[in-house]
Coordinates of C-alpha atoms in Angstrom, one line a residue:
Chain Q
M1 CA 159.7 176.6 -53.0
T2 CA 157.6 174.9 -55.7
A3 CA 153.8 174.5 -55.4
T4 CA 154.0 170.8 -54.9
A5 CA 156.5 171.1 -52.2
Q6 CA 154.3 173.7 -50.4
Q7 CA 151.4 171.3 -50.7
A8 CA 153.5 168.5 -49.2
V9 CA 154.4 170.7 -46.2
N10 CA 150.7 171.6 -45.7
R11 CA 149.8 168.0 -45.8
D12 CA 152.5 167.3 -43.2
D13 CA 151.1 170.0 -41.0
A14 CA 147.6 168.6 -41.3
A15 CA 148.9 165.2 -40.5
T16 CA 150.6 166.3 -37.3
H17 CA 147.6 168.4 -36.2
A18 CA 145.3 165.3 -36.7
A19 CA 147.7 163.1 -34.9
S20 CA 148.5 165.3 -31.8
P21 CA 145.0 165.3 -30.2
S22 CA 144.8 161.5 -30.4
F23 CA 148.3 161.3 -28.8
L24 CA 147.1 163.5 -26.0
D25 CA 143.9 161.6 -25.7
R26 CA 145.8 158.4 -25.3
H27 CA 148.1 160.0 -22.8
P28 CA 146.0 162.3 -20.6
G29 CA 148.9 162.6 -18.1
F30 CA 151.4 163.9 -20.7
V31 CA 150.6 167.7 -20.4
P32 CA 150.2 167.6 -16.6
A33 CA 153.6 165.7 -16.4
L34 CA 155.2 168.4 -18.5
L35 CA 153.7 171.1 -16.3
I36 CA 155.0 169.6 -13.1
A37 CA 158.4 168.6 -14.5
P38 CA 160.4 171.8 -13.8
A39 CA 159.2 171.8 -10.2
A40 CA 159.9 168.1 -9.8
V41 CA 163.4 168.5 -11.2
G42 CA 164.1 171.3 -8.7
I43 CA 162.7 169.4 -5.8
V44 CA 164.5 166.2 -6.6
L45 CA 167.8 167.9 -7.3
F46 CA 167.8 170.3 -4.4
V47 CA 165.8 168.6 -1.6
V48 CA 165.4 164.8 -2.2
V49 CA 168.8 164.0 -3.5
P50 CA 170.7 166.2 -0.9
T51 CA 168.6 164.8 1.9
I52 CA 169.5 161.2 0.9
L53 CA 173.2 162.2 0.3
S54 CA 173.2 163.8 3.7
A55 CA 172.1 160.6 5.3
V56 CA 174.6 158.5 3.2
G57 CA 177.3 161.1 3.6
S58 CA 177.2 160.9 7.3
L59 CA 178.8 157.4 7.0
F60 CA 181.6 158.7 4.8
S61 CA 184.7 160.8 5.0
I62 CA 184.2 163.5 2.3
P63 CA 187.0 165.5 0.8
L64 CA 185.8 169.1 0.2
A65 CA 187.8 169.5 -3.0
G66 CA 186.0 166.5 -4.6
G67 CA 187.3 163.0 -5.1
A68 CA 186.4 159.7 -3.7
W69 CA 184.3 159.3 -0.6
R70 CA 185.7 156.9 2.0
F71 CA 183.3 154.7 4.0
V72 CA 183.9 155.2 7.7
G73 CA 180.7 153.6 9.2
F74 CA 179.5 155.4 12.3
A75 CA 182.9 157.0 13.0
N76 CA 181.4 160.5 12.2
F77 CA 178.7 160.0 14.7
Q78 CA 181.2 158.7 17.3
R79 CA 183.4 161.7 16.6
I80 CA 180.7 164.3 17.1
L81 CA 179.0 162.6 20.0
T82 CA 182.3 162.5 21.9
D83 CA 183.4 166.0 20.9
P84 CA 182.9 168.3 23.9
M85 CA 182.4 171.3 21.6
V86 CA 179.6 169.6 19.8
L87 CA 178.0 168.4 23.0
Q88 CA 178.3 172.0 24.3
A89 CA 176.5 173.2 21.2
M90 CA 173.8 170.6 21.6
G91 CA 173.3 171.7 25.2
N92 CA 173.3 175.4 24.2
T93 CA 170.7 174.7 21.6
I94 CA 168.4 173.1 24.2
V95 CA 168.9 176.0 26.6
Y96 CA 168.4 178.6 23.9
S97 CA 165.2 176.8 22.8
L98 CA 163.9 176.7 26.3
M99 CA 164.6 180.4 26.7
T100 CA 162.9 181.4 23.4
I101 CA 160.1 178.9 22.6
V102 CA 157.8 179.2 25.6
P103 CA 158.3 183.0 26.1
S104 CA 157.7 183.7 22.4
L105 CA 154.5 181.7 22.4
V106 CA 153.2 183.2 25.6
I107 CA 154.1 186.8 24.7
G108 CA 152.9 186.3 21.1
L109 CA 149.5 185.0 22.3
G110 CA 149.2 187.7 25.0
L111 CA 150.0 190.5 22.6
A112 CA 147.6 189.1 20.0
L113 CA 144.8 189.0 22.5
L114 CA 145.6 192.5 23.7
A115 CA 146.0 194.0 20.2
D116 CA 142.8 192.3 19.0
R117 CA 140.8 194.5 21.4
A118 CA 142.7 197.7 20.7
G119 CA 139.7 199.2 19.0
R120 CA 140.4 201.8 16.4
A121 CA 144.1 201.7 17.1
K122 CA 144.2 198.0 16.1
P123 CA 145.7 198.3 12.6
L124 CA 148.4 200.7 13.9
V125 CA 149.3 198.5 16.9
R126 CA 149.3 195.5 14.7
T127 CA 151.7 197.0 12.2
A128 CA 154.1 198.1 15.0
L129 CA 154.1 194.7 16.6
F130 CA 154.6 192.9 13.4
L131 CA 157.6 195.0 12.4
P132 CA 160.3 192.9 14.3
M133 CA 159.3 189.9 12.2
T134 CA 160.1 191.8 8.9
A135 CA 163.5 192.9 10.0
N136 CA 166.6 191.6 8.4
L137 CA 168.3 189.5 11.0
V138 CA 171.8 190.4 10.1
A139 CA 171.0 194.1 10.3
M140 CA 169.2 193.7 13.6
A141 CA 172.0 191.6 15.0
V142 CA 174.4 194.5 14.1
V143 CA 172.0 196.9 16.0
F144 CA 171.5 194.7 19.0
R145 CA 175.3 194.2 19.2
W146 CA 175.7 197.9 19.9
M147 CA 172.7 198.1 22.2
F148 CA 174.2 195.3 24.3
A149 CA 177.8 196.7 24.0
Y150 CA 179.7 196.5 27.3
Q151 CA 180.9 200.2 27.2
G152 CA 178.4 202.8 26.1
G153 CA 175.8 200.4 25.0
F154 CA 172.2 201.5 25.4
V155 CA 171.2 198.7 27.7
N156 CA 174.0 199.2 30.1
E157 CA 173.4 203.0 30.1
L158 CA 169.8 202.3 30.9
L159 CA 170.8 200.0 33.7
G160 CA 173.2 202.6 35.0
W161 CA 170.4 205.1 35.4
F162 CA 168.8 202.6 37.9
G163 CA 172.2 202.2 39.6
I164 CA 172.8 198.7 38.2
G165 CA 176.4 198.0 37.2
A166 CA 177.3 197.3 33.6
V167 CA 177.0 193.8 32.3
N168 CA 179.3 192.4 29.7
W169 CA 176.3 190.9 27.8
L170 CA 178.0 189.4 24.8
G171 CA 181.6 189.1 26.2
D172 CA 180.7 187.0 29.3
P173 CA 180.2 183.2 28.7
H174 CA 177.4 183.3 31.3
T175 CA 175.3 185.9 29.6
S176 CA 176.1 185.6 25.8
L177 CA 173.5 182.9 25.1
L178 CA 170.9 184.7 27.2
T179 CA 171.5 187.9 25.2
V180 CA 171.2 186.2 21.8
A181 CA 168.0 184.5 23.2
L182 CA 166.6 187.9 24.1
V183 CA 166.9 188.9 20.4
G184 CA 165.3 185.6 19.5
V185 CA 162.3 186.3 21.7
W186 CA 162.1 189.9 20.3
R187 CA 161.7 188.5 16.8
T188 CA 159.9 185.2 17.3
S189 CA 157.2 186.8 19.5
S190 CA 156.4 189.0 16.6
L191 CA 156.1 186.0 14.3
T192 CA 153.9 183.9 16.7
M193 CA 151.8 187.0 17.4
M194 CA 151.1 187.4 13.7
I195 CA 150.1 183.7 13.6
F196 CA 147.8 184.0 16.7
F197 CA 146.4 187.2 15.4
A198 CA 145.4 185.5 12.2
G199 CA 143.9 182.6 14.2
L200 CA 141.9 184.9 16.4
A201 CA 140.2 186.3 13.4
T202 CA 138.8 182.8 12.6
V203 CA 137.0 182.5 15.9
P204 CA 133.3 183.2 15.2
V205 CA 131.7 186.2 16.8
S206 CA 128.8 184.0 18.0
I207 CA 131.3 182.1 20.3
D208 CA 132.1 185.5 22.0
E209 CA 128.5 186.1 22.5
A210 CA 127.8 182.6 23.8
T211 CA 130.6 182.7 26.3
R212 CA 129.5 186.1 27.5
A213 CA 126.0 184.9 28.0
E214 CA 127.4 181.9 30.0
G215 CA 129.5 184.2 32.1
I216 CA 132.8 182.5 31.0
R217 CA 135.6 185.1 31.0
G218 CA 139.2 185.7 31.2
L219 CA 141.6 182.8 31.5
T220 CA 138.9 180.2 31.7
K221 CA 137.5 181.4 28.3
L222 CA 141.0 181.4 26.8
V223 CA 141.9 177.9 28.0
K224 CA 138.5 176.2 27.6
V225 CA 137.1 178.0 24.5
T226 CA 139.4 180.1 22.5
L227 CA 142.6 178.0 22.4
P228 CA 140.7 174.7 21.5
I229 CA 138.8 176.5 18.7
M230 CA 142.1 177.7 17.1
R231 CA 144.0 174.5 17.7
P232 CA 145.4 174.4 14.2
T233 CA 146.8 177.9 14.8
V234 CA 148.3 176.9 18.1
V235 CA 150.0 173.8 16.5
F236 CA 151.3 175.9 13.7
A237 CA 152.7 178.6 16.0
C238 CA 154.4 175.9 18.1
V239 CA 156.0 174.3 15.1
I240 CA 157.2 177.7 13.8
A241 CA 158.6 178.7 17.2
V242 CA 160.4 175.3 17.5
L243 CA 161.9 175.5 14.0
T244 CA 163.1 179.1 14.3
S245 CA 164.6 178.5 17.7
V246 CA 166.4 175.2 16.9
Q247 CA 167.7 176.6 13.6
V248 CA 169.0 179.9 14.9
F249 CA 172.1 181.0 12.9
D250 CA 172.1 184.5 11.6
T251 CA 172.0 186.4 14.9
I252 CA 174.6 184.2 16.5
N253 CA 176.9 184.3 13.5
V254 CA 176.9 188.1 13.6
M255 CA 176.7 188.8 17.3
T256 CA 179.0 186.3 18.9
Q257 CA 180.3 183.9 16.3
G258 CA 179.5 181.2 18.8
G259 CA 181.8 182.7 21.5
P260 CA 183.1 183.5 24.0
L261 CA 184.5 180.0 24.6
G262 CA 181.7 178.3 22.6
S263 CA 179.2 179.6 25.1
S264 CA 176.7 180.6 22.4
E265 CA 177.6 177.9 19.8
T266 CA 174.4 176.1 18.6
L267 CA 173.8 173.1 16.3
L268 CA 173.6 175.0 13.1
T269 CA 176.6 177.2 13.8
M270 CA 178.4 174.0 14.7
V271 CA 177.4 172.3 11.5
W272 CA 178.8 175.3 9.8
K273 CA 182.1 175.2 11.8
L274 CA 182.5 171.5 11.3
G275 CA 181.8 171.6 7.5
F276 CA 183.4 174.9 6.4
S277 CA 186.0 175.8 9.0
Y278 CA 187.3 172.3 9.8
Y279 CA 186.3 170.9 6.3
D280 CA 184.9 167.8 8.0
L281 CA 181.9 167.4 5.7
G282 CA 181.1 163.9 6.9
A283 CA 180.8 165.1 10.5
A284 CA 178.8 168.1 9.4
S285 CA 176.4 165.8 7.6
A286 CA 176.1 163.5 10.6
L287 CA 175.3 166.5 12.9
S288 CA 172.7 167.9 10.5
L289 CA 171.1 164.5 10.2
L290 CA 170.9 164.2 14.0
L291 CA 169.2 167.6 14.0
L292 CA 166.7 166.4 11.5
L293 CA 166.0 163.3 13.6
A294 CA 165.6 165.5 16.7
L295 CA 163.1 167.7 14.8
L296 CA 161.2 164.7 13.6
G297 CA 161.1 163.3 17.1
L298 CA 159.9 166.6 18.4
G299 CA 157.3 166.8 15.7
I300 CA 155.9 163.4 16.8
L301 CA 156.1 164.4 20.5
Q302 CA 154.4 167.7 19.9
R303 CA 151.6 166.0 18.0
R304 CA 151.1 163.5 20.9
V305 CA 151.1 166.2 23.5
L306 CA 148.8 168.5 21.6
A307 CA 146.5 165.7 20.6
G308 CA 146.5 164.4 24.2
G309 CA 143.7 166.6 25.4
N310 CA 141.2 165.4 22.8
R311 CA 141.8 161.7 22.5
Chain I
M1 CA 138.2 198.0 38.3
N2 CA 137.4 198.0 34.6
T3 CA 139.2 201.3 34.1
A4 CA 142.3 199.9 36.0
L5 CA 142.3 196.9 33.7
R6 CA 142.0 199.1 30.6
V7 CA 145.0 201.2 31.8
V8 CA 147.1 198.1 32.4
R9 CA 146.2 196.8 29.0
W10 CA 147.2 200.0 27.3
L11 CA 150.4 200.2 29.3
I12 CA 151.4 196.7 28.2
I13 CA 150.5 197.5 24.6
A14 CA 152.5 200.7 24.8
L15 CA 155.5 198.9 26.3
A16 CA 155.3 196.2 23.6
V17 CA 155.2 198.7 20.8
L18 CA 158.1 200.6 22.4
V19 CA 160.2 197.4 22.6
S20 CA 159.3 196.4 19.1
L21 CA 160.1 199.7 17.5
F22 CA 163.1 200.8 19.6
P23 CA 165.8 198.9 17.6
F24 CA 164.4 200.3 14.4
Y25 CA 164.5 203.8 15.8
W26 CA 168.0 203.3 17.2
V27 CA 169.5 202.2 13.9
L28 CA 167.8 205.0 12.0
R29 CA 169.0 207.5 14.6
T30 CA 172.5 206.2 14.4
S31 CA 172.5 206.2 10.6
L32 CA 171.6 209.9 10.6
A33 CA 173.9 211.0 13.4
P34 CA 177.4 212.3 12.8
A35 CA 180.0 209.7 13.6
D36 CA 181.0 211.3 16.9
Q37 CA 177.5 211.1 18.4
V38 CA 177.0 207.3 18.0
F39 CA 177.2 206.0 21.5
F40 CA 174.7 206.7 24.1
N41 CA 176.8 208.3 26.8
G42 CA 176.6 212.1 26.8
I43 CA 174.2 212.2 23.8
S44 CA 170.5 212.6 23.5
L45 CA 168.0 210.3 21.8
F46 CA 168.1 212.7 18.9
P47 CA 171.3 213.7 17.1
D48 CA 171.8 217.5 17.0
R49 CA 172.4 217.5 13.3
I50 CA 171.9 215.1 10.5
D51 CA 174.8 213.6 8.5
L52 CA 173.8 211.9 5.3
G53 CA 177.4 211.1 4.5
N54 CA 177.0 207.9 6.5
F55 CA 174.8 206.5 3.7
A56 CA 177.3 207.5 1.1
R57 CA 180.1 205.7 2.9
A58 CA 178.0 202.6 3.4
W59 CA 177.0 202.7 -0.3
T60 CA 180.5 202.9 -1.6
Q61 CA 183.1 201.8 1.0
G62 CA 180.7 199.3 2.5
G63 CA 179.9 197.9 -0.9
L64 CA 176.1 198.1 -0.1
G65 CA 175.5 199.8 -3.5
Q66 CA 176.8 196.8 -5.4
A67 CA 175.1 194.4 -2.9
V68 CA 171.7 196.0 -3.4
L69 CA 172.1 195.5 -7.1
V70 CA 173.1 191.8 -6.6
G71 CA 170.3 191.4 -4.1
A72 CA 167.7 192.8 -6.5
L73 CA 168.9 190.6 -9.4
V74 CA 169.1 187.4 -7.3
T75 CA 165.8 188.0 -5.6
G76 CA 164.0 188.9 -8.8
R77 CA 165.3 186.0 -10.8
I78 CA 164.5 183.5 -8.0
L79 CA 161.0 184.9 -7.9
V80 CA 160.5 184.5 -11.6
L81 CA 161.8 181.0 -11.6
Q82 CA 159.7 180.0 -8.6
L83 CA 156.5 181.4 -10.1
I84 CA 157.3 179.6 -13.4
T85 CA 157.9 176.2 -11.7
C86 CA 155.4 176.4 -8.8
I87 CA 152.2 177.7 -10.4
P88 CA 151.9 174.9 -13.0
A89 CA 152.9 172.3 -10.4
A90 CA 150.4 173.6 -7.9
Y91 CA 147.7 173.5 -10.6
V92 CA 148.3 169.9 -11.4
L93 CA 148.4 168.8 -7.8
A94 CA 145.2 170.8 -7.0
K95 CA 143.1 170.1 -10.0
V96 CA 144.3 167.1 -12.0
R97 CA 143.6 163.6 -10.8
L98 CA 146.0 161.0 -12.1
R99 CA 147.5 157.9 -10.6
W100 CA 150.7 159.7 -9.6
T101 CA 149.4 163.0 -8.3
G102 CA 148.8 161.7 -4.8
V103 CA 152.3 160.4 -4.5
V104 CA 153.9 163.6 -5.8
L105 CA 151.8 165.7 -3.4
A106 CA 153.0 163.6 -0.5
L107 CA 156.5 164.1 -1.7
V108 CA 156.1 167.8 -1.9
L109 CA 154.6 168.0 1.6
G110 CA 157.5 165.9 2.9
C111 CA 160.0 168.3 1.4
V112 CA 158.3 171.3 3.0
L113 CA 159.3 169.8 6.3
V114 CA 163.0 169.2 5.5
P115 CA 165.0 172.0 7.1
S116 CA 167.4 173.7 4.8
Q117 CA 170.5 172.9 6.8
V118 CA 170.0 169.1 6.1
T119 CA 170.5 169.8 2.4
L120 CA 173.2 172.4 2.9
V121 CA 176.3 170.3 2.7
P122 CA 175.4 168.1 -0.3
T123 CA 173.9 171.1 -2.1
F124 CA 177.1 172.9 -1.6
I125 CA 179.2 170.0 -2.8
G126 CA 177.0 169.7 -5.9
I127 CA 177.1 173.4 -6.7
N128 CA 180.8 173.3 -6.3
A129 CA 181.2 170.3 -8.6
A130 CA 179.0 171.9 -11.2
G131 CA 181.4 174.9 -11.2
L132 CA 178.7 177.2 -9.9
A133 CA 180.5 178.2 -6.7
D134 CA 181.1 181.9 -6.5
T135 CA 178.8 182.7 -9.4
M136 CA 175.4 184.5 -9.6
A137 CA 173.9 181.2 -10.8
G138 CA 175.1 179.5 -7.7
L139 CA 173.2 181.9 -5.6
I140 CA 170.0 181.3 -7.6
V141 CA 169.8 177.7 -8.9
P142 CA 169.2 175.9 -5.6
F143 CA 166.1 178.0 -5.1
L144 CA 164.6 177.5 -8.6
T145 CA 161.5 175.9 -7.1
S146 CA 159.9 176.0 -3.6
A147 CA 158.1 173.1 -2.0
F148 CA 156.4 175.6 0.3
G149 CA 155.3 177.7 -2.6
I150 CA 153.7 174.7 -4.4
F151 CA 152.0 173.8 -1.1
L152 CA 150.7 177.4 -0.5
L153 CA 149.5 177.9 -4.1
R154 CA 147.9 174.4 -4.2
Q155 CA 145.8 175.4 -1.1
Q156 CA 144.6 178.4 -2.9
M157 CA 143.8 176.6 -6.2
T158 CA 142.0 173.8 -4.5
A159 CA 139.4 176.4 -3.5
I160 CA 138.6 177.2 -7.2
P161 CA 135.1 175.7 -7.9
E162 CA 135.3 172.6 -10.1
A163 CA 132.3 173.9 -12.2
L164 CA 134.4 176.8 -13.5
L165 CA 137.1 174.3 -14.7
E166 CA 134.4 172.1 -16.2
A167 CA 133.2 175.0 -18.3
T168 CA 136.6 175.6 -19.8
R169 CA 137.0 171.9 -20.6
V170 CA 133.7 172.0 -22.4
D171 CA 135.1 175.0 -24.4
G172 CA 137.9 172.7 -25.4
L173 CA 140.6 174.6 -23.6
G174 CA 143.6 172.5 -22.8
H175 CA 145.4 172.5 -19.4
V176 CA 147.7 175.3 -20.4
R177 CA 144.9 177.7 -21.4
T178 CA 142.8 176.7 -18.4
L179 CA 145.8 177.5 -16.3
T180 CA 146.5 180.9 -17.8
R181 CA 142.9 182.1 -18.3
V182 CA 141.1 180.7 -15.2
V183 CA 143.4 179.4 -12.6
V184 CA 146.0 182.1 -12.4
P185 CA 143.5 185.0 -12.2
M186 CA 141.5 183.1 -9.6
A187 CA 144.6 182.3 -7.5
A188 CA 146.1 185.8 -7.8
P189 CA 145.8 186.6 -4.1
G190 CA 147.8 183.5 -3.2
I191 CA 150.3 184.1 -5.9
A192 CA 150.8 187.7 -4.6
A193 CA 151.2 186.3 -1.0
F194 CA 153.8 183.8 -2.1
S195 CA 155.6 186.4 -4.2
V196 CA 156.0 188.6 -1.1
F197 CA 157.1 185.7 1.0
S198 CA 159.7 184.7 -1.7
V199 CA 161.1 188.2 -2.0
F200 CA 161.3 188.5 1.8
T201 CA 163.0 185.1 2.2
H202 CA 165.6 185.5 -0.5
W203 CA 166.5 189.1 0.1
N204 CA 167.2 188.2 3.7
E205 CA 169.0 184.9 2.9
Y206 CA 172.4 184.9 4.7
L207 CA 173.7 181.4 5.1
W208 CA 173.8 180.3 1.5
P209 CA 175.5 183.5 0.1
L210 CA 177.9 183.3 3.0
L211 CA 178.9 179.9 1.6
V212 CA 178.8 180.5 -2.1
A213 CA 179.8 184.2 -2.7
R214 CA 183.5 184.6 -2.3
T215 CA 184.0 187.5 -4.7
P216 CA 183.1 190.9 -3.0
S217 CA 181.1 191.9 -6.1
L218 CA 178.8 188.9 -5.6
R219 CA 177.8 189.7 -2.0
T220 CA 174.1 190.0 -1.2
P221 CA 173.0 192.8 1.1
P222 CA 173.0 190.9 4.4
L223 CA 176.4 189.3 3.5
A224 CA 177.9 192.7 2.6
L225 CA 176.6 194.2 5.8
A226 CA 178.1 191.3 7.9
V227 CA 181.5 191.6 6.1
F228 CA 181.4 195.4 6.6
Q229 CA 180.8 195.0 10.3
Q230 CA 183.5 192.3 10.7
A231 CA 186.3 193.9 8.9
D232 CA 186.1 197.0 6.8
A233 CA 184.0 199.3 9.0
G234 CA 186.2 199.2 12.1
F235 CA 184.5 201.7 14.3
D236 CA 182.5 203.6 11.7
Y237 CA 179.2 202.8 13.4
S238 CA 177.2 205.5 11.7
A239 CA 178.1 204.1 8.3
L240 CA 177.4 200.6 9.5
A241 CA 174.0 201.8 10.8
A242 CA 173.3 203.4 7.4
G243 CA 174.1 200.0 5.9
A244 CA 171.7 198.3 8.2
V245 CA 169.0 200.7 7.2
I246 CA 169.7 200.1 3.5
V247 CA 169.4 196.3 4.0
T248 CA 166.3 196.5 6.1
A249 CA 164.3 199.3 4.4
P250 CA 163.2 197.4 1.2
V251 CA 161.6 194.6 3.2
V252 CA 160.0 196.9 5.7
L253 CA 158.5 199.0 2.9
L254 CA 157.3 195.8 1.2
F255 CA 155.6 194.9 4.5
L256 CA 154.0 198.3 5.0
F257 CA 152.6 198.4 1.5
A258 CA 151.5 194.7 1.2
Q259 CA 150.8 193.9 4.8
R260 CA 147.9 191.6 4.0
Q261 CA 149.8 189.5 1.4
F262 CA 152.8 189.5 3.8
V263 CA 150.8 188.1 6.7
Q264 CA 149.1 185.5 4.4
G265 CA 152.4 184.4 3.1
M266 CA 154.0 184.1 6.5
S267 CA 151.2 182.6 8.5
G268 CA 149.3 180.8 5.7
A269 CA 146.1 182.6 6.9
E270 CA 144.2 185.7 5.9
V271 CA 143.8 188.6 8.3
P272 CA 140.7 190.7 7.8
G273 CA 140.6 194.4 8.2

């Protein structure tokens, strides 16, 4: 490279260096936009667009292999809302949620209150009670399947010691949903307990002292003082309990596959079955959209109910 | 009266701890027991000898060895991608005020609330169309960013005092250097909590790999375990239990060593002591 050429390059460098600050000064949003771009692309591609497509797709017949979508109007909704299997799954989801949400919240709160006063054993008790929440659901479903096995399962052996006959927990349509719900409570209680435990830590010590001075104790204190103070925690725990219950999938997929006779089929396992066993992607979209609408409805309802006391 | 209450309290705590821990004990016990001592009838709570061959069978025949490798690669790559995408985005939404940041923040919050199964079918169609079905990339790409992660990190970054950022601006540092030199160190606890949450979530992810991974060599740990249970294992319960231990142990260890970050990541709150 000749000397003049080198000079020219240097001059170019200087020119770009002089120009770049002024460009950035004129466009203060440029660097922030660059910083946010990767996340924005991810969110648009994998949340926004799929959500819109799910809403639109529920009105179409979609071939799995690719190819043209065919507009069918509300036929998908009509099909799922008249399908006894789907209706059974909806009913099961409601029953499952009733069996898991309230018990998980009550047990979680109760254990958090008890463990909070466990003195020096507190960290140990806390660790032990948090453990179910960390467990891999598939692995635990495998374990619970043996524990609830009809022959030789731990639970039936235990009942046998008390003279109670063996129950076909997972094989009987009357008990399969209950059994999966027990596992749900085992796990979700641990999760809500963790949330309540974190919430209790935010209650100021002065409140404890004040209520003691006033002679407010036990349940009265809990309902009138502690719970109102940690309302954001209560709301969060409710939301999490509802979401984990309504969206149950892993445990059912491993423990019962929705059976016997569809007795433990829930919305999400049904979405799966419609979409990827029957290849009816339009119906699967329609059902997942109904689930979203139900969750949104519940969210509004929950906010109303929880806000009710204060407004 | 008071003593009676205390006894009742400790009985309840003891029962709760027992119920919480028993399934873990049971799977550990079964994984160590010889295959003929699996079921409860006629056997004690402790096996009379320990058989580590169960782990060997799970690792090779059950495909858990390959699955652990896949799980580590998938989880690790997702974590790196999410940190790269979420940290800058959270910084912009927490500390930069422009006309569009409010709208973007509202969008992110909205996306936190969309349950994953709503996006499941279209995402699968898209991944299929892009030729990523049954590939490692197909397991990773849909999770390249996390609306929840942006939300959690933004909360943490909002708490950084404005004065500190002003100082770096006076020094003439641009956004990128403010981010790397001030914001990331200050938000480190939140970043740690989110990292733990991300690893936990994606190591345990079952539904998406069940859909995408067809080839046995692409199975993630939970998927490999489920397949092992449904078909290959037959009645080899002790090997299956060993598999369950292999799948569960990394997350339980992560929890035991990083309990504080774990709780913060899961509950969005800090637990003192």
